[in-house]
Short mmCIF file of C-alpha atoms in Angstrom, two decimals:
data_model
loop_
_atom_site.label_atom_id
_atom_site.label_comp_id
_atom_site.label_asym_id
_atom_site.label_seq_id
_atom_site.Cartn_x
_atom_site.Cartn_y
_atom_site.Cartn_z
CA MET A 328 89.09 119.36 111.65
CA LYS A 329 87.09 122.21 110.24
CA MET A 330 87.41 124.62 107.33
CA THR A 331 86.21 128.22 107.33
CA ILE A 332 85.72 129.90 103.98
CA LEU A 333 87.56 133.21 104.34
CA GLY A 334 86.71 134.33 100.82
CA SER A 335 84.42 132.93 98.13
CA GLY A 336 84.85 135.56 95.40
CA THR A 337 86.60 135.74 92.08
CA SER A 338 89.57 138.00 91.30
CA HIS A 339 87.49 141.22 91.32
CA GLY A 340 85.83 140.39 94.61
CA VAL A 341 82.18 141.26 95.22
CA PRO A 342 81.11 144.03 95.28
CA VAL A 343 83.09 144.89 92.15
CA ILE A 344 84.63 148.35 92.06
CA ALA A 345 82.26 150.88 90.44
CA CYS A 346 79.50 148.30 89.87
CA LYS A 347 75.91 149.03 90.91
CA CYS A 348 74.33 145.70 89.91
CA ASN A 349 71.82 143.95 92.15
CA VAL A 350 74.43 141.60 93.61
CA CYS A 351 77.07 144.28 94.25
CA THR A 352 74.48 146.40 96.07
CA SER A 353 72.85 143.45 97.87
CA VAL A 354 72.32 143.69 101.63
CA ASP A 355 72.67 139.91 102.00
CA SER A 356 76.01 139.28 103.74
CA ARG A 357 76.42 136.09 101.68
CA ASP A 358 76.78 138.27 98.58
CA LYS A 359 79.90 140.01 99.98
CA ARG A 360 82.70 137.89 98.52
CA MET A 361 86.33 138.51 99.34
CA ARG A 362 89.00 136.84 97.23
CA ALA A 363 89.09 133.03 97.55
CA SER A 364 90.83 131.67 100.64
CA ALA A 365 90.21 129.14 103.41
CA LEU A 366 91.22 128.55 107.02
CA VAL A 367 91.76 124.95 108.19
CA GLN A 368 91.94 124.12 111.90
CA SER A 369 92.25 121.16 114.22
CA GLU A 370 92.81 121.11 117.97
CA ASP A 371 96.56 121.59 117.50
CA ALA A 372 97.04 123.07 114.02
CA THR A 373 96.04 126.11 112.00
CA LEU A 374 96.78 126.71 108.35
CA VAL A 375 95.42 128.83 105.52
CA ILE A 376 94.98 128.12 101.84
CA ASP A 377 96.04 131.21 99.85
CA THR A 378 96.79 134.70 101.07
CA GLY A 379 94.98 137.07 98.74
CA PRO A 380 94.83 140.88 98.89
CA GLU A 381 92.31 140.80 101.76
CA PHE A 382 94.20 138.34 103.94
CA ARG A 383 94.71 140.90 106.71
CA MET A 384 91.00 141.70 106.85
CA GLN A 385 90.08 138.02 106.67
CA ALA A 386 92.47 137.21 109.53
CA LEU A 387 91.02 139.98 111.69
CA ARG A 388 87.46 139.00 110.88
CA CYS A 389 87.95 135.36 111.90
CA GLY A 390 90.09 136.19 114.95
CA LEU A 391 93.19 134.41 113.66
CA GLU A 392 95.71 134.17 116.52
CA LYS A 393 98.19 131.61 115.26
CA LEU A 394 99.30 130.15 111.95
CA ASP A 395 101.39 127.03 111.41
CA ALA A 396 101.59 126.89 107.60
CA VAL A 397 100.32 128.31 104.32
CA LEU A 398 99.21 126.22 101.35
CA VAL A 399 99.25 128.13 98.06
CA THR A 400 97.22 127.06 95.03
CA HIS A 401 99.00 129.35 92.55
CA SER A 402 100.60 132.76 92.23
CA HIS A 403 97.84 134.88 90.71
CA ALA A 404 97.39 138.15 92.59
CA ASP A 405 94.02 137.24 94.09
CA HIS A 406 95.59 134.20 95.78
CA LEU A 407 99.05 135.41 96.80
CA ASN A 408 99.35 139.19 97.12
CA GLY A 409 98.60 139.31 100.86
CA LEU A 410 101.58 137.11 101.70
CA ASP A 411 103.44 139.90 103.50
CA ASP A 412 100.75 139.94 106.18
CA VAL A 413 101.81 136.53 107.50
CA ARG A 414 104.83 138.29 109.03
CA ILE A 415 103.13 138.54 112.43
CA PHE A 416 103.12 134.74 112.59
CA SER A 417 106.49 134.06 111.01
CA HIS A 418 109.23 135.30 113.34
CA THR A 419 108.64 133.59 116.65
CA LYS A 420 107.33 130.34 117.98
CA SER A 421 106.39 129.33 121.50
CA VAL A 422 108.52 126.77 123.33
CA ASP A 423 105.35 125.26 124.79
CA PRO A 424 102.09 126.50 123.22
CA SER A 425 100.06 124.89 126.03
CA ASN A 426 101.84 127.05 128.61
CA PRO A 427 100.60 130.67 128.56
CA ASP A 428 103.79 131.76 130.34
CA ALA A 429 106.11 130.12 127.84
CA LYS A 430 108.76 132.36 126.33
CA GLU A 431 108.85 132.85 122.59
CA THR A 432 112.00 131.97 120.70
CA GLU A 433 113.19 132.77 117.21
CA GLY A 434 111.70 130.31 114.75
CA GLU A 435 113.00 129.03 111.43
CA GLY A 436 110.17 130.69 109.57
CA LEU A 437 106.63 129.93 108.47
CA PRO A 438 106.34 127.03 105.99
CA VAL A 439 104.72 128.09 102.71
CA TYR A 440 103.93 125.22 100.34
CA ALA A 441 103.56 125.79 96.60
CA ASN A 442 104.48 124.30 93.25
CA ALA A 443 107.68 125.25 91.42
CA TRP A 444 106.34 128.03 89.22
CA THR A 445 104.48 129.59 92.13
CA ILE A 446 107.69 129.55 94.19
CA ARG A 447 109.50 131.24 91.31
CA ASP A 448 106.84 133.95 91.08
CA THR A 449 106.84 134.42 94.85
CA LYS A 450 110.59 135.02 94.88
CA ASN A 451 110.21 137.58 92.08
CA ARG A 452 107.16 139.40 93.44
CA PHE A 453 108.37 139.43 97.05
CA ASP A 454 112.09 139.63 96.36
CA TYR A 455 112.70 141.81 99.44
CA ILE A 456 111.69 138.89 101.68
CA PHE A 457 114.68 136.89 100.50
CA MET A 458 117.29 139.69 100.54
CA PRO A 459 119.60 139.75 103.56
CA VAL A 460 119.22 142.82 105.77
CA LYS A 461 121.22 143.97 108.77
CA GLU A 462 118.35 144.95 111.03
CA GLY A 463 114.61 145.29 111.33
CA GLY A 464 111.79 142.79 111.19
CA GLY A 465 109.57 144.46 108.62
CA LYS A 466 109.19 141.44 106.40
CA PRO A 467 107.95 137.87 106.76
CA LYS A 468 110.30 135.03 107.57
CA ILE A 469 109.11 132.16 105.42
CA LEU A 470 110.31 128.80 104.22
CA LEU A 471 109.23 128.00 100.67
CA GLU A 472 108.56 124.29 100.22
CA ASP A 473 108.01 122.71 96.79
CA THR A 474 104.90 120.54 96.84
CA ALA A 475 106.51 118.20 94.30
CA ALA A 476 108.20 116.58 97.31
CA PHE A 477 104.84 115.53 98.77
CA SER A 478 102.28 112.90 97.79
CA ALA A 479 99.55 110.65 99.15
CA GLU A 480 102.27 108.45 100.61
CA ASN A 481 104.13 111.48 101.99
CA PRO A 482 101.53 114.19 102.69
CA ILE A 483 102.28 117.67 103.97
CA ARG A 484 101.96 117.31 107.74
CA THR A 485 101.09 120.29 109.91
CA LYS A 486 100.81 118.65 113.32
CA SER A 487 97.57 116.63 113.09
CA ILE A 488 96.47 117.99 109.69
CA CYS A 489 97.58 116.22 106.52
CA ALA A 490 97.34 117.78 103.06
CA ILE A 491 97.89 116.01 99.76
CA PRO A 492 98.70 118.41 96.89
CA ILE A 493 96.77 117.36 93.79
CA PRO A 494 97.07 118.89 90.30
CA ILE A 495 94.24 120.83 88.67
CA MET A 496 94.33 122.83 85.45
CA HIS A 497 93.59 126.57 85.40
CA GLY A 498 93.52 127.10 81.65
CA HIS A 499 97.03 126.01 80.60
CA LEU A 500 98.48 126.48 84.10
CA GLU A 501 98.85 123.58 86.51
CA CYS A 502 97.76 124.67 89.97
CA ASN A 503 97.51 122.87 93.28
CA GLY A 504 94.32 121.59 94.75
CA TYR A 505 94.52 120.06 98.22
CA LEU A 506 92.94 117.04 99.88
CA LEU A 507 92.91 117.69 103.63
CA TYR A 508 92.20 115.39 106.55
CA GLU A 509 93.07 114.93 110.18
CA ASP A 510 95.61 112.12 110.49
CA ALA A 511 93.68 108.87 110.82
CA PRO A 512 93.54 105.42 109.22
CA LEU A 513 91.86 105.49 105.82
CA GLN A 514 88.76 103.64 107.00
CA LYS A 515 88.14 106.33 109.66
CA ARG A 516 89.25 109.32 107.59
CA LYS A 517 86.95 112.26 106.85
CA SER A 518 88.28 114.75 104.34
CA ILE A 519 87.79 118.02 102.49
CA ALA A 520 88.89 118.58 98.89
CA TYR A 521 89.66 122.21 98.02
CA LEU A 522 89.79 122.71 94.24
CA THR A 523 89.63 126.38 93.36
CA ASP A 524 90.70 127.98 90.06
CA CYS A 525 90.25 125.04 87.75
CA SER A 526 88.87 124.54 84.26
CA SER A 527 89.66 120.82 84.13
CA ILE A 528 90.67 118.09 86.54
CA PRO A 529 93.18 115.41 85.46
CA GLN A 530 92.12 111.81 85.88
CA GLU A 531 95.01 111.30 88.30
CA THR A 532 93.40 113.83 90.63
CA PHE A 533 90.02 112.09 90.51
CA ASP A 534 91.85 108.83 91.26
CA ALA A 535 93.89 110.33 94.10
CA ILE A 536 90.80 111.71 95.82
CA ALA A 537 88.88 108.46 95.39
CA LYS A 538 91.79 106.45 96.80
CA ASN A 539 92.77 108.70 99.72
CA ALA A 540 89.71 110.68 100.82
CA GLY A 541 88.11 108.05 103.01
CA THR A 542 84.74 109.74 103.45
CA LEU A 543 84.75 112.92 101.37
CA GLU A 544 82.63 115.18 103.56
CA HIS A 545 83.12 118.41 101.63
CA LEU A 546 84.17 119.45 98.14
CA VAL A 547 84.93 123.15 97.73
CA ILE A 548 85.19 123.68 93.98
CA ASP A 549 85.59 126.51 91.50
CA GLY A 550 82.20 127.55 90.14
CA LEU A 551 82.64 130.96 88.56
CA ARG A 552 79.27 131.64 86.94
CA GLU A 553 76.55 130.15 84.75
CA LYS A 554 78.30 130.99 81.46
CA PRO A 555 81.39 128.92 80.46
CA HIS A 556 84.84 130.47 80.92
CA SER A 557 88.23 129.53 79.48
CA THR A 558 90.01 129.14 82.82
CA HIS A 559 87.26 128.38 85.34
CA PHE A 560 84.47 125.86 85.76
CA SER A 561 80.95 127.08 85.20
CA PHE A 562 78.36 126.02 87.76
CA GLU A 563 77.34 123.09 85.59
CA GLN A 564 80.93 121.97 84.96
CA ALA A 565 81.62 122.09 88.70
CA LEU A 566 78.60 119.88 89.33
CA GLU A 567 79.78 117.48 86.65
CA ALA A 568 83.07 117.03 88.52
CA ALA A 569 81.24 116.77 91.84
CA ASN A 570 79.01 114.06 90.41
CA ILE A 571 82.14 111.96 89.86
CA LEU A 572 83.68 112.70 93.26
CA ALA A 573 80.35 112.27 95.12
CA PRO A 574 81.08 114.29 98.28
CA ARG A 575 78.51 114.57 101.04
CA HIS A 576 78.46 118.35 100.55
CA THR A 577 79.49 120.38 97.48
CA TRP A 578 80.29 124.09 97.77
CA LEU A 579 80.87 126.42 94.82
CA THR A 580 83.53 129.09 95.31
CA HIS A 581 85.45 131.75 93.34
CA ILE A 582 82.10 133.26 92.35
CA THR A 583 81.43 136.38 90.26
CA HIS A 584 78.74 139.00 90.78
CA ASN A 585 76.45 137.63 88.05
CA LYS A 586 74.13 135.85 90.49
CA SER A 587 73.26 136.32 94.13
CA HIS A 588 73.76 133.56 96.70
CA THR A 589 70.06 132.75 96.61
CA GLU A 590 69.91 132.77 92.81
CA ILE A 591 72.89 130.38 92.56
CA ASN A 592 71.28 127.90 94.93
CA GLU A 593 68.01 128.05 93.01
CA TYR A 594 69.84 127.59 89.70
CA VAL A 595 71.84 124.63 90.99
CA LEU A 596 68.64 122.82 91.94
CA THR A 597 67.49 123.03 88.32
CA LEU A 598 70.66 121.18 87.24
CA LEU A 599 70.54 118.28 89.66
CA GLU A 600 68.46 115.99 87.45
CA LYS A 601 71.46 115.87 85.08
CA PHE A 602 73.65 114.44 87.84
CA PRO A 603 72.18 111.30 89.40
CA ALA A 604 74.89 110.78 92.03
CA LEU A 605 74.56 114.34 93.34
CA SER A 606 70.78 114.17 93.20
CA ALA A 607 70.78 111.01 95.31
CA ILE A 608 73.15 112.58 97.83
CA VAL A 609 70.93 115.65 98.21
CA LYS A 610 67.86 113.46 98.68
CA SER A 611 69.67 111.60 101.46
CA GLY A 612 70.55 114.79 103.36
CA GLY A 613 73.61 116.08 101.53
CA SER A 614 73.83 119.43 99.79
CA VAL A 615 75.01 121.32 96.71
CA GLU A 616 75.20 125.06 97.34
CA ALA A 617 77.19 128.23 96.89
CA ALA A 618 79.84 128.85 99.53
CA TYR A 619 79.94 132.21 101.29
CA ASP A 620 82.44 134.12 103.39
CA GLY A 621 82.40 132.83 106.96
CA LEU A 622 80.91 129.42 106.09
CA GLU A 623 82.21 126.73 108.47
CA LEU A 624 82.61 123.14 107.27
CA SER A 625 83.08 120.40 109.83
CA CYS A 626 84.60 116.95 109.49
CA SER A 627 83.44 115.77 112.90
#
């Protein structure tokens, strides 16, 4: 299993409209941050986490050719408003994907997993998707699935990829984080935790990751900026959570334009002495860095 970071930026994206700061005008490709999203792939499965406003461009950029499911963290515009662009994947499915000559048949629709309030907002914002029409295919065909029905004992299964929805707090809103792994016994499991848009993590989520991650290879976690924010982790708060979870590699995402990629990595190094677990991991070959668009994370 691998994860590709499709977008590592906050709700404005980077560059920010009408901004001429050093980061927004940077020529470093790692400072170009589309809205936060991720692609997760195994040999037989492909899913995305969030479909923000740039989903179409992200899909074209990474050469996305199939999609089996969508995991949604929450319904804010920067995480959901590209949902219509999944339509190309939602109407048909191949009888035998391994056979290039296989005929395509009408499918039931693309599974989209989200919590209850996100499903409610999706039905309101994209009401045309759920209205019956006599003809035409100009809208996605999706199946909304409430993540409340899934747990560590009953994970979301997309062929070989398993995803456990885990609660995180985005200000006063409960959003979904996801613990992802390729189906394997716990002792052989290698996983990725994706925790964007959070300002606090409930103890039950720390416990669920510790119990079910196996080897936590990667933690992708909200790290907005150096200065504290009411609904997002600062860099230091993200590292505090990572120090508890102790992944092999920690990646900050949902980043503003206040610091460049290089400046974030330099700043993070100055914080490590506060976090002994992370410091020890880095000394043994692990890492704590800013994510960037196009970054590939492997669980091999």
